[in-house]
Every structure is written in C-alpha cells, then in structure tokens.
C-alpha cells in the first residue's frame, strides 16, 4: 500500500506497486533529505503542502536548487554534490516510470558521490596535518595561512571553508 506523498503516479491510478514505484518513493526521500521538509506538510503555505509538487520546478534549474536546500545545512555541502542529488531526485520522480533509474544506478551514483566526498575529506585532513606538523616542528615560524575562499571547494549559498571533524 502506497503512502500519501510517497506514492508514484502510476500507483495512484492503477493500484499496482512495482520496483519503479519504489524508485519514485525513494526520490521523495532524497527530496526530504535535501530540503529538511516532510513529503506532506499542511502547516506550510498554500502551494507548498506537497513537497514534490513544490520542489519540482526548482530542481529543473541548477541555479534554483538553493530554494529547495535546507538552510540549516548552512552551506556545509559541495555545490556539485547538492546538484547531483537534486538531479537524481528529479530523475527518480519522473512521471514516466520507464524513465526512472534502476536502484542499481541510484546506488552507483550515491556510492560515487560518497567516494568523492571521502576523497575530499582525506585531502583536506592531510593538508591540515602537514601544516600542523610543520608548525609544531618549528619549520614555519609564522602563523599558518588560511586558504582563501577561492581555494575552497564549491559550496552552497554561504561559501566558507568546510572543517570536518571525526
């Protein structure tokens, strides 16, 4: 049985659930993660009750996806990663079930995104470690220089260096 707000259009018209129906529902979950909103929220203003209907127009334009992104993330994400997830969500939410990706494709995209994120974290931590060891060894008597904002990875609406802690 489909849950309102997550049900694929073909399920609503036929009552039949398929693997592609699940992909559509997963697209809604991706949107919830990006936006920090619920699939259905009657407390939102008119026209924003249904997350998919509200977000779909913004997902089709790379420059408008910031309107969908949860402001509580405060730019702590890569722009390319956010765009990838938004594009994946839009593909999962295709009206035509045949146009939706397979779950294997979805997993591959998410794993690639996770891999690139881990690579960035490793590169950042190695840079910080080298800098810290040089300072502690007295090789660099000046204060360590911060990277300029131009040297940081692309981020959301408030670009700033991203500090990852473990």
PDB file of C-alpha atoms in Angstrom, residues 33-127:
ATOM      1  CA  UNK A  33      16.889  14.946   2.967  1.00  0.00           C
ATOM      2  CA  UNK A  34      17.806  17.879   0.710  1.00  0.00           C
ATOM      3  CA  UNK A  35      15.054  20.156   1.932  1.00  0.00           C
ATOM      4  CA  UNK A  36      14.542  19.160   5.557  1.00  0.00           C
ATOM      5  CA  UNK A  37      10.803  19.128   4.818  1.00  0.00           C
ATOM      6  CA  UNK A  38       8.169  16.419   5.091  1.00  0.00           C
ATOM      7  CA  UNK A  39       6.597  14.872   1.994  1.00  0.00           C
ATOM      8  CA  UNK A  40       3.226  16.323   3.017  1.00  0.00           C
ATOM      9  CA  UNK A  41       3.029  19.260   5.399  1.00  0.00           C
ATOM     10  CA  UNK A  42      -0.311  21.021   5.807  1.00  0.00           C
ATOM     11  CA  UNK A  43       1.382  23.615   8.041  1.00  0.00           C
ATOM     12  CA  UNK A  44       3.229  25.033   5.032  1.00  0.00           C
ATOM     13  CA  UNK A  45       1.756  27.888   2.981  1.00  0.00           C
ATOM     14  CA  UNK A  46      -0.694  27.127   0.171  1.00  0.00           C
ATOM     15  CA  UNK A  47       1.206  25.628  -2.770  1.00  0.00           C
ATOM     16  CA  UNK A  48       3.907  24.149  -0.534  1.00  0.00           C
ATOM     17  CA  UNK A  49       1.896  21.356   1.140  1.00  0.00           C
ATOM     18  CA  UNK A  50       3.162  18.667  -1.261  1.00  0.00           C
ATOM     19  CA  UNK A  51       6.975  18.603  -1.283  1.00  0.00           C
ATOM     20  CA  UNK A  52       7.333  17.066  -4.760  1.00  0.00           C
ATOM     21  CA  UNK A  53       4.907  19.468  -6.435  1.00  0.00           C
ATOM     22  CA  UNK A  54       6.557  22.440  -4.731  1.00  0.00           C
ATOM     23  CA  UNK A  55      10.181  21.406  -5.378  1.00  0.00           C
ATOM     24  CA  UNK A  56       9.935  20.026  -8.928  1.00  0.00           C
ATOM     25  CA  UNK A  57      10.191  23.426 -10.722  1.00  0.00           C
ATOM     26  CA  UNK A  58      13.294  24.344  -8.716  1.00  0.00           C
ATOM     27  CA  UNK A  59      15.031  21.037  -9.402  1.00  0.00           C
ATOM     28  CA  UNK A  60      14.963  21.579 -13.153  1.00  0.00           C
ATOM     29  CA  UNK A  61      17.268  24.629 -12.898  1.00  0.00           C
ATOM     30  CA  UNK A  62      20.732  24.303 -11.339  1.00  0.00           C
ATOM     31  CA  UNK A  63      20.635  27.895 -10.118  1.00  0.00           C
ATOM     32  CA  UNK A  64      17.294  27.443  -8.366  1.00  0.00           C
ATOM     33  CA  UNK A  65      18.052  24.335  -6.318  1.00  0.00           C
ATOM     34  CA  UNK A  66      19.142  26.549  -3.415  1.00  0.00           C
ATOM     35  CA  UNK A  67      15.463  27.346  -2.880  1.00  0.00           C
ATOM     36  CA  UNK A  68      14.931  23.671  -2.063  1.00  0.00           C
ATOM     37  CA  UNK A  69      18.013  23.077   0.095  1.00  0.00           C
ATOM     38  CA  UNK A  70      17.603  23.069   3.862  1.00  0.00           C
ATOM     39  CA  UNK A  71      19.003  26.362   5.173  1.00  0.00           C
ATOM     40  CA  UNK A  72      20.022  24.574   8.377  1.00  0.00           C
ATOM     41  CA  UNK A  73      22.787  22.905   6.348  1.00  0.00           C
ATOM     42  CA  UNK A  74      24.391  26.380   6.286  1.00  0.00           C
ATOM     43  CA  UNK A  75      26.376  25.686   3.135  1.00  0.00           C
ATOM     44  CA  UNK A  76      28.128  22.618   4.579  1.00  0.00           C
ATOM     45  CA  UNK A  77      27.886  20.673   1.336  1.00  0.00           C
ATOM     46  CA  UNK A  78      29.525  20.806  -2.037  1.00  0.00           C
ATOM     47  CA  UNK A  79      27.555  22.541  -4.746  1.00  0.00           C
ATOM     48  CA  UNK A  80      28.228  19.728  -7.192  1.00  0.00           C
ATOM     49  CA  UNK A  81      27.062  17.145  -4.626  1.00  0.00           C
ATOM     50  CA  UNK A  82      23.825  19.029  -3.996  1.00  0.00           C
ATOM     51  CA  UNK A  83      23.239  19.332  -7.738  1.00  0.00           C
ATOM     52  CA  UNK A  84      23.902  15.621  -8.214  1.00  0.00           C
ATOM     53  CA  UNK A  85      21.400  14.661  -5.511  1.00  0.00           C
ATOM     54  CA  UNK A  86      18.821  17.121  -6.873  1.00  0.00           C
ATOM     55  CA  UNK A  87      19.217  15.709 -10.395  1.00  0.00           C
ATOM     56  CA  UNK A  88      18.964  12.155  -9.056  1.00  0.00           C
ATOM     57  CA  UNK A  89      15.817  13.006  -7.088  1.00  0.00           C
ATOM     58  CA  UNK A  90      14.256  14.586 -10.176  1.00  0.00           C
ATOM     59  CA  UNK A  91      15.098  11.515 -12.260  1.00  0.00           C
ATOM     60  CA  UNK A  92      13.605   9.217  -9.595  1.00  0.00           C
ATOM     61  CA  UNK A  93      10.447  11.357  -9.574  1.00  0.00           C
ATOM     62  CA  UNK A  94       9.889  11.127 -13.336  1.00  0.00           C
ATOM     63  CA  UNK A  95       6.192  10.902 -14.238  1.00  0.00           C
ATOM     64  CA  UNK A  96       7.083   8.137 -16.693  1.00  0.00           C
ATOM     65  CA  UNK A  97       8.117   5.058 -14.701  1.00  0.00           C
ATOM     66  CA  UNK A  98      10.253   3.819 -17.611  1.00  0.00           C
ATOM     67  CA  UNK A  99      12.386   6.970 -17.373  1.00  0.00           C
ATOM     68  CA  UNK A 100      13.271   6.380 -13.708  1.00  0.00           C
ATOM     69  CA  UNK A 101      16.688   4.864 -12.989  1.00  0.00           C
ATOM     70  CA  UNK A 102      17.132   1.362 -11.640  1.00  0.00           C
ATOM     71  CA  UNK A 103      18.043   1.015  -7.978  1.00  0.00           C
ATOM     72  CA  UNK A 104      21.454  -0.272  -9.115  1.00  0.00           C
ATOM     73  CA  UNK A 105      22.000   3.038 -10.933  1.00  0.00           C
ATOM     74  CA  UNK A 106      20.852   5.019  -7.899  1.00  0.00           C
ATOM     75  CA  UNK A 107      23.240   3.112  -5.626  1.00  0.00           C
ATOM     76  CA  UNK A 108      26.121   3.612  -8.073  1.00  0.00           C
ATOM     77  CA  UNK A 109      25.552   7.382  -8.173  1.00  0.00           C
ATOM     78  CA  UNK A 110      25.311   7.610  -4.382  1.00  0.00           C
ATOM     79  CA  UNK A 111      28.455   5.500  -3.901  1.00  0.00           C
ATOM     80  CA  UNK A 112      30.376   7.669  -6.376  1.00  0.00           C
ATOM     81  CA  UNK A 113      29.212  10.768  -4.536  1.00  0.00           C
ATOM     82  CA  UNK A 114      30.223   9.280  -1.197  1.00  0.00           C
ATOM     83  CA  UNK A 115      33.612   8.274  -2.619  1.00  0.00           C
ATOM     84  CA  UNK A 116      34.315  11.765  -3.918  1.00  0.00           C
ATOM     85  CA  UNK A 117      33.283  13.217  -0.560  1.00  0.00           C
ATOM     86  CA  UNK A 118      35.646  10.884   1.317  1.00  0.00           C
ATOM     87  CA  UNK A 119      38.483  11.748  -1.073  1.00  0.00           C
ATOM     88  CA  UNK A 120      37.930  15.460  -0.385  1.00  0.00           C
ATOM     89  CA  UNK A 121      37.925  14.828   3.373  1.00  0.00           C
ATOM     90  CA  UNK A 122      41.168  12.835   3.165  1.00  0.00           C
ATOM     91  CA  UNK A 123      42.861  15.517   1.091  1.00  0.00           C
ATOM     92  CA  UNK A 124      41.727  18.236   3.492  1.00  0.00           C
ATOM     93  CA  UNK A 125      42.868  16.329   6.586  1.00  0.00           C
ATOM     94  CA  UNK A 126      46.279  15.571   5.025  1.00  0.00           C
ATOM     95  CA  UNK A 127      46.734  19.258   4.241  1.00  0.00           C
TER      96      UNK A 127
END
